[in-house]
PDB file of C-alpha atoms in Angstrom:
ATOM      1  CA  UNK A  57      86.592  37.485  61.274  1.00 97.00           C
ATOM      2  CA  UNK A  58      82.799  36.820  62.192  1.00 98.00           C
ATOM      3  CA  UNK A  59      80.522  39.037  60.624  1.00 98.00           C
ATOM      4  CA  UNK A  60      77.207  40.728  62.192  1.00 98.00           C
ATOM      5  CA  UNK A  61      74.728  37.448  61.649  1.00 98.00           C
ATOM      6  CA  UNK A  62      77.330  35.012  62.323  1.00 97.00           C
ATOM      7  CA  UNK A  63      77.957  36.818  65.854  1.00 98.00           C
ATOM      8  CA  UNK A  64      73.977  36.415  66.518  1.00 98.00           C
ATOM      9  CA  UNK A  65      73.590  33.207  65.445  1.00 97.00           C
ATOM     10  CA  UNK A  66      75.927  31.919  67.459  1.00 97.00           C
ATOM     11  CA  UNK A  67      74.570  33.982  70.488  1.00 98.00           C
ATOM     12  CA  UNK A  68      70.889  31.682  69.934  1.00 95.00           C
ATOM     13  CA  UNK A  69      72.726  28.512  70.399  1.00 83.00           C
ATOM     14  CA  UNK A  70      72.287  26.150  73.420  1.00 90.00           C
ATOM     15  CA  UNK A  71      75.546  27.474  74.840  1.00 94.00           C
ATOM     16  CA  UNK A  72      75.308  31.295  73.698  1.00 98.00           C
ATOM     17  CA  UNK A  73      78.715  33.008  72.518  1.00 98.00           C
ATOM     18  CA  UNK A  74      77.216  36.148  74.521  1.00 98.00           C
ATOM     19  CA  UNK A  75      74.618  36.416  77.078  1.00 98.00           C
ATOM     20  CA  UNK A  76      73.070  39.039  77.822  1.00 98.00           C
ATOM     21  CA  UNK A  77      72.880  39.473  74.225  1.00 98.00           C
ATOM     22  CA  UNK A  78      71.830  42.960  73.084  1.00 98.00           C
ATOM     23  CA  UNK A  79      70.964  42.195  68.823  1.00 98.00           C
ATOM     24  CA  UNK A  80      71.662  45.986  67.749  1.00 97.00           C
ATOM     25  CA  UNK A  81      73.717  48.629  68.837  1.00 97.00           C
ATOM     26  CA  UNK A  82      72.062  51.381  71.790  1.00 97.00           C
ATOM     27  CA  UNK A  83      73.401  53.688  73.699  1.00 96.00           C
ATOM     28  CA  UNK A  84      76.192  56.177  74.045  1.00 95.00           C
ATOM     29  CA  UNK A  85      78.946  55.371  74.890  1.00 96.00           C
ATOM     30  CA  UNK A  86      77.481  52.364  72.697  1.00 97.00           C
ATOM     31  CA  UNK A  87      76.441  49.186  73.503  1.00 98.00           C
ATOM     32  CA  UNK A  88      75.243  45.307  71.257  1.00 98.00           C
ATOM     33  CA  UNK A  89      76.350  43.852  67.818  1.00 98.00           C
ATOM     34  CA  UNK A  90      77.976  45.810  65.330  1.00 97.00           C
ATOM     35  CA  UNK A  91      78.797  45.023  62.011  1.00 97.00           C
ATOM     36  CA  UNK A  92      81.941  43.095  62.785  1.00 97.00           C
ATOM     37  CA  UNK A  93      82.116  42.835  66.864  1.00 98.00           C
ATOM     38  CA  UNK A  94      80.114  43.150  69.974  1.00 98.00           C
ATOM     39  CA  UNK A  95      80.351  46.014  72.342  1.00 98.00           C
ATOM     40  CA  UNK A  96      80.291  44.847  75.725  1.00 98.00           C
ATOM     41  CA  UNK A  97      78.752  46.743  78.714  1.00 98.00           C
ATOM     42  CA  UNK A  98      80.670  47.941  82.210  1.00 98.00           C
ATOM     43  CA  UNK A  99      79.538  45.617  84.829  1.00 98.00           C
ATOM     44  CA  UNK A 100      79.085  47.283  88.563  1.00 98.00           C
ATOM     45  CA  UNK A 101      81.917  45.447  90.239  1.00 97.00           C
ATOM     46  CA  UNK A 102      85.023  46.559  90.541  1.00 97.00           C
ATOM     47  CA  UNK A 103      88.799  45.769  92.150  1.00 95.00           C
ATOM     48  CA  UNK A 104      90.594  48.535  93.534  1.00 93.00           C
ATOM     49  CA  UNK A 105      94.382  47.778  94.660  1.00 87.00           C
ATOM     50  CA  UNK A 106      94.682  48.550  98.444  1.00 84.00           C
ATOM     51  CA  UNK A 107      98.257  50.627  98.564  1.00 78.00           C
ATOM     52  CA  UNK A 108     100.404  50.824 101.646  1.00 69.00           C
ATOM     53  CA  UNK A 109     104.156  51.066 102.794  1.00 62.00           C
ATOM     54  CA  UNK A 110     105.744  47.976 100.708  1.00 66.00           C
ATOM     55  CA  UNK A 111     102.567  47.001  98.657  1.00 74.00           C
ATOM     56  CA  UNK A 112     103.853  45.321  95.414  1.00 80.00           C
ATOM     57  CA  UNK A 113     101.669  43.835  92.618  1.00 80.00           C
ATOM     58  CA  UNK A 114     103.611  40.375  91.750  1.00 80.00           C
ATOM     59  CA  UNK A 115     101.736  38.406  89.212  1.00 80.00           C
ATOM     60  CA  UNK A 116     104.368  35.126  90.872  1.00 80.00           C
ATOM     61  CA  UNK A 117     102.874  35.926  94.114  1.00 78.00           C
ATOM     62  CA  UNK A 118      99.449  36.832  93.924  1.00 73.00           C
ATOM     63  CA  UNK A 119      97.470  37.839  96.723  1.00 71.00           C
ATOM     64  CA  UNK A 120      93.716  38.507  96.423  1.00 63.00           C
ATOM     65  CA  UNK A 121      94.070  40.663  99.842  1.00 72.00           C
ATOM     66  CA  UNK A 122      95.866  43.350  97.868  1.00 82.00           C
ATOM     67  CA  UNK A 123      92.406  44.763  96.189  1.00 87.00           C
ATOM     68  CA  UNK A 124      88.942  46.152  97.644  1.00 91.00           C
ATOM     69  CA  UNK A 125      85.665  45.204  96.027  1.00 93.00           C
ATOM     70  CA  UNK A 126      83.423  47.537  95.346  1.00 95.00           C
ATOM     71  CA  UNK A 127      80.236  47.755  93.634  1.00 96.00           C
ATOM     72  CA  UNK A 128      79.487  51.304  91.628  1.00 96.00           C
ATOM     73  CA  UNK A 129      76.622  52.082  89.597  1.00 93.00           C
ATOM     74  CA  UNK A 130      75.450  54.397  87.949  1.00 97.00           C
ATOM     75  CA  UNK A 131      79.345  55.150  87.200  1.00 97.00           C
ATOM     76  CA  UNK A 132      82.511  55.107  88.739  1.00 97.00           C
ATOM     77  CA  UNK A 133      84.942  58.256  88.325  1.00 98.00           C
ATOM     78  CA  UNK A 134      88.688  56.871  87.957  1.00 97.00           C
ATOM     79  CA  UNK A 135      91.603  59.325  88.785  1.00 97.00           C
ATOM     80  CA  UNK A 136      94.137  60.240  86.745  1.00 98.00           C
ATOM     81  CA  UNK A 137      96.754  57.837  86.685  1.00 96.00           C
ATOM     82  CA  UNK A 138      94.542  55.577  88.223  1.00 95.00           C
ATOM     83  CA  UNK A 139      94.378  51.585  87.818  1.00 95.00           C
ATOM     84  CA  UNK A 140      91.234  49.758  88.485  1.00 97.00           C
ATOM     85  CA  UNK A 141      89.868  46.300  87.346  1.00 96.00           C
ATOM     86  CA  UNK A 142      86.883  46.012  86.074  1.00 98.00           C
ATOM     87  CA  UNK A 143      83.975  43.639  84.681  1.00 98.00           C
ATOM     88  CA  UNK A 144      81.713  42.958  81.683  1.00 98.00           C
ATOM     89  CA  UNK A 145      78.065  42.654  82.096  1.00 98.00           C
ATOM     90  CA  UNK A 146      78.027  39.779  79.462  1.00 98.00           C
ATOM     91  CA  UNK A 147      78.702  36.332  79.949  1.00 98.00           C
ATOM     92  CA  UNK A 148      81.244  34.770  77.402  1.00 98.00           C
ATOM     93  CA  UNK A 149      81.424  31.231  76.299  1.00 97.00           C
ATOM     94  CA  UNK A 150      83.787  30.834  73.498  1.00 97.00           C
ATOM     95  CA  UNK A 151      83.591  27.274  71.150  1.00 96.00           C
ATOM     96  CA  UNK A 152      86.807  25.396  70.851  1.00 94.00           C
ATOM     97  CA  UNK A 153      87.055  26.685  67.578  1.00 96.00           C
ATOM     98  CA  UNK A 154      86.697  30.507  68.184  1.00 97.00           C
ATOM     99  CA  UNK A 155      89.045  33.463  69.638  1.00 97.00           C
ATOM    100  CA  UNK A 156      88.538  36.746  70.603  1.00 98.00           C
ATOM    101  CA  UNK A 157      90.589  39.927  70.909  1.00 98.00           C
ATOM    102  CA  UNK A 158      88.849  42.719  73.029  1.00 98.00           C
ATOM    103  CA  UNK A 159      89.691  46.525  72.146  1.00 97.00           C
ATOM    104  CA  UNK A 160      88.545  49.876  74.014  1.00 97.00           C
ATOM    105  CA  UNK A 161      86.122  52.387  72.885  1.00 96.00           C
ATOM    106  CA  UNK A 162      87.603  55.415  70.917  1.00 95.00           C
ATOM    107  CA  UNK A 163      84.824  57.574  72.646  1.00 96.00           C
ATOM    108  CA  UNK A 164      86.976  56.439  75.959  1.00 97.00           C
ATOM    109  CA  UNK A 165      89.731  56.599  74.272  1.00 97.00           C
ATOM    110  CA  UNK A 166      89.303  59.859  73.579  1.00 97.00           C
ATOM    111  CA  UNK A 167      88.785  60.823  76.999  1.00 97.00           C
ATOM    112  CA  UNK A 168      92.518  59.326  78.267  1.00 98.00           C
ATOM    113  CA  UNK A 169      91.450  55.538  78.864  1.00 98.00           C
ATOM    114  CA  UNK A 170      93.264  52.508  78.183  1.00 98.00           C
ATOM    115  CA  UNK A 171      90.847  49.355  78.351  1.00 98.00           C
ATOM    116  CA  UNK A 172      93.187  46.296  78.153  1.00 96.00           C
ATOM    117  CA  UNK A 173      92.025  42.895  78.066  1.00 93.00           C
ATOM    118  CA  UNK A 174      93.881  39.599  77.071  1.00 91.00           C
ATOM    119  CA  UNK A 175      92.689  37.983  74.221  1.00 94.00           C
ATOM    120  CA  UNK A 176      89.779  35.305  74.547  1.00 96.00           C
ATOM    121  CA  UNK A 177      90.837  31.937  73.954  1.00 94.00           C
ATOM    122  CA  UNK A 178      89.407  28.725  72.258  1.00 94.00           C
ATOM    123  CA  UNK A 179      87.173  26.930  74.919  1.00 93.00           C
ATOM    124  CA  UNK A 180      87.635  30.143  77.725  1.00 95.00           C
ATOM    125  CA  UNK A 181      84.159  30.995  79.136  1.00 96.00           C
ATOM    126  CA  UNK A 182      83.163  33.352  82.083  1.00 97.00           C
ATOM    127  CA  UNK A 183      82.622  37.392  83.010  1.00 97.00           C
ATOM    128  CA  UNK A 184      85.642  39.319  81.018  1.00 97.00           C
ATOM    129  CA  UNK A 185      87.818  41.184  83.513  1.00 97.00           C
ATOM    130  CA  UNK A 186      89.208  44.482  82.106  1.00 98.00           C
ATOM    131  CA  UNK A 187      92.143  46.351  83.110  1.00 97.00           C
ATOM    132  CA  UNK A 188      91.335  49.776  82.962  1.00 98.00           C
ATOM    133  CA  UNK A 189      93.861  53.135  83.867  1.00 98.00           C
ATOM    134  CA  UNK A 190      93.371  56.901  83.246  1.00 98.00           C
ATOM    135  CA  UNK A 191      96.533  58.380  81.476  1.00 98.00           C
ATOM    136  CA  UNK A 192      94.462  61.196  80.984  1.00 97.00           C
ATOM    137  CA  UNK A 193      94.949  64.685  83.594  1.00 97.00           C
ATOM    138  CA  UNK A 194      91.286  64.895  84.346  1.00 98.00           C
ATOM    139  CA  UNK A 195      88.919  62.078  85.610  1.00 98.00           C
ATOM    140  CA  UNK A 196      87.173  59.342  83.721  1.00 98.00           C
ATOM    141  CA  UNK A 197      83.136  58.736  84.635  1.00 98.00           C
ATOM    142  CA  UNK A 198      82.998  55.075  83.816  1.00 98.00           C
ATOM    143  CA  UNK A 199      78.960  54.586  83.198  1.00 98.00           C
ATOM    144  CA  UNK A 200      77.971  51.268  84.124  1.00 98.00           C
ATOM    145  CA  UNK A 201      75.433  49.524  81.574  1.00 98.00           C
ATOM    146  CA  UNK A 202      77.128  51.105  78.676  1.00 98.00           C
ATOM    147  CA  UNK A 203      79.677  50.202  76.027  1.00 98.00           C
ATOM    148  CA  UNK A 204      83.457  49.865  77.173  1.00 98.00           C
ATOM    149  CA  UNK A 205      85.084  47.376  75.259  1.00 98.00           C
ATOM    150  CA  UNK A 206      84.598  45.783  71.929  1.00 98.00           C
ATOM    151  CA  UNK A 207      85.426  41.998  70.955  1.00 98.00           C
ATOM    152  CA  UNK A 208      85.937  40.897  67.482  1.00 98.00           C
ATOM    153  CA  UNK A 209      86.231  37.342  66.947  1.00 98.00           C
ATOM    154  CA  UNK A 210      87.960  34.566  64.687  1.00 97.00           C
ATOM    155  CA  UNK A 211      87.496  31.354  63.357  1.00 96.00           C
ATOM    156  CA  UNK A 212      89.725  28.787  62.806  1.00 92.00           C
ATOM    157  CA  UNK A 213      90.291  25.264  63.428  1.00 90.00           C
ATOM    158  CA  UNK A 214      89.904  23.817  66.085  1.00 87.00           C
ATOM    159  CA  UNK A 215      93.473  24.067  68.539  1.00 84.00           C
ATOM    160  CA  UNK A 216      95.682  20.765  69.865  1.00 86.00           C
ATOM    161  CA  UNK A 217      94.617  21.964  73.183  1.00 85.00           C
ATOM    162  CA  UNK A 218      91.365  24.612  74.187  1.00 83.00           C
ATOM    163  CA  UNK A 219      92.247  27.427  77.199  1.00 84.00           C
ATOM    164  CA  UNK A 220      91.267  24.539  80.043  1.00 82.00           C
ATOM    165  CA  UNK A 221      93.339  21.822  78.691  1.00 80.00           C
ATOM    166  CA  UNK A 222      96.646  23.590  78.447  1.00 73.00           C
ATOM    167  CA  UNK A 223      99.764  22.778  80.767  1.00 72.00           C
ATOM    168  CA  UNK A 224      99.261  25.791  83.133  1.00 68.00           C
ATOM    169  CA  UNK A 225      95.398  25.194  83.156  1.00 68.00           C
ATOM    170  CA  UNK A 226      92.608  27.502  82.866  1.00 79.00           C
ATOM    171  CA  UNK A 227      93.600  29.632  85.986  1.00 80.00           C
ATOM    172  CA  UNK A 228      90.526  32.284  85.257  1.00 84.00           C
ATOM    173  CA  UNK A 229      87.675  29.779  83.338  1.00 83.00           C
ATOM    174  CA  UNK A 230      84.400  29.915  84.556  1.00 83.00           C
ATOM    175  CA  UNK A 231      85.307  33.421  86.530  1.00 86.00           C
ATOM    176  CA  UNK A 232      81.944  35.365  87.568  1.00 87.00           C
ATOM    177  CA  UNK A 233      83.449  38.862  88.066  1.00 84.00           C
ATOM    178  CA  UNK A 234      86.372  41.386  88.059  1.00 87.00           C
ATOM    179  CA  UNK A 235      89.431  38.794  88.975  1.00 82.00           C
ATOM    180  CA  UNK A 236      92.539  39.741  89.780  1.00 79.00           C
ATOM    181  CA  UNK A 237      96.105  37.666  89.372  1.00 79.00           C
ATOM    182  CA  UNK A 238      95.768  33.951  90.172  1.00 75.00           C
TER     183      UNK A 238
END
C-alpha cells in the first residue's frame, strides 16, 4: 500500500496519479492526502435513473436514455432509498503497475450512505463514477467540493494485460463524468 509521499510524488509526475491534487487534508466532510489514501471530492454532475411503467436497469442492455443529467452544487439531497450516480472532481490516471480500491466516508457512512465504486485498475484513467444510495430513513445532503470517497492504492508488478488491453476492452477509460452502464 502507497504511503502519504509516495501518493504525492506520484501526483508531480508528467502524467499525475491525481489531478486536482489537494497535498493535505481540508475540509469537513474531508478532503486531499491522508496518511495512506486520498480523499476524493463530489463532483457537480450527477445521473438520476428516469423510472416509468416497465423501466428495468439491465447492465446486458444498457441504455443511456434511462438516466437524467443534472448538475447540483452546492449539494444535492438524496432520498431515502434513493440511487444516484455520481462523479469525482479529480482526474485519475493510474500506471500500469498500480490499483486502486475506493471506500466511502464513515462521516457518510454514518449518516445511511453507501458509496460504491469498482476498484481502479492497472492502466484505467478518467473521472471516477460513484454509485451512491441512501439506506438511511432521512435524507442525505451530498456537499459538492468535499470529501466522499477515499482510494487507497497498491503496487505490484506490472499485469499480462492493463484495464485497455483486456478481451472486453476498456468500456469506461478516458470517461469525463458520472457514466452509467456501457
Amino acid at each position: 500500500m502507497l504511503p502519504d509521499h509516495e501518493i504525492a510524488r506520484l501526483c508531480r509526475g508528467e502524467r499525475p496519479l491525481i489531478a486536482p491534487f489537494v497535498p493535505y487534508q481540508q475540509g469537513k466532510p474531508s478532503y486531499g492526502l491522508g496518511s495512506y489514501g486520498y480523499d476524493l471530492r463530489l463532483g457537480k454532475g450527477f445521473l438520476v435513473a428516469v423510472s416509468g411503467k416497465g423501466a428495468t436497469m439491465d447492465p446486458r442492455d444498457p441504455s443511456p436514455g434511462r438516466f437524467h443529467r443534472l448538475e447540483a452544487e452546492p449539494s444535492f439531497d438524496l432520498a431515502p432509498g434513493a440511487h444516484v450516480l455520481a462523479e469525482s472532481q479529480e482526474r485519475l490516471a493510474l500506471p500500469d503497475d498500480l490499483c486502486g480500491l475506493v471506500y466511502g466516508k464513515s462521516t457518510y457512512a454514518r449518516c445511511g450512505l453507501i458509496v460504491n465504486a469498482t476498484p481502479l485498475e492497472p492502466g484505467w484513467h478518467g473521472v471516477l463514477t460513484l454509485s451512491l444510495k441512501n439506506v438511511g430513513s432521512l435524507p442525505v445532503r451530498l456537499h459538492v467540493g468535499f470529501g466522499i470517497a477515499q482510494v487507497l492504492f497498491w503496487r505490484s508488478e506490472r499485469p499480462a494485460r492493463a484495464y485497455g488491453e483486456k478481451e472486453a476492452g476498456g468500456a469506461y477509460q478516458g470517461q469525463r463524468g458520472a457514466t452509467p452502464a456501457v
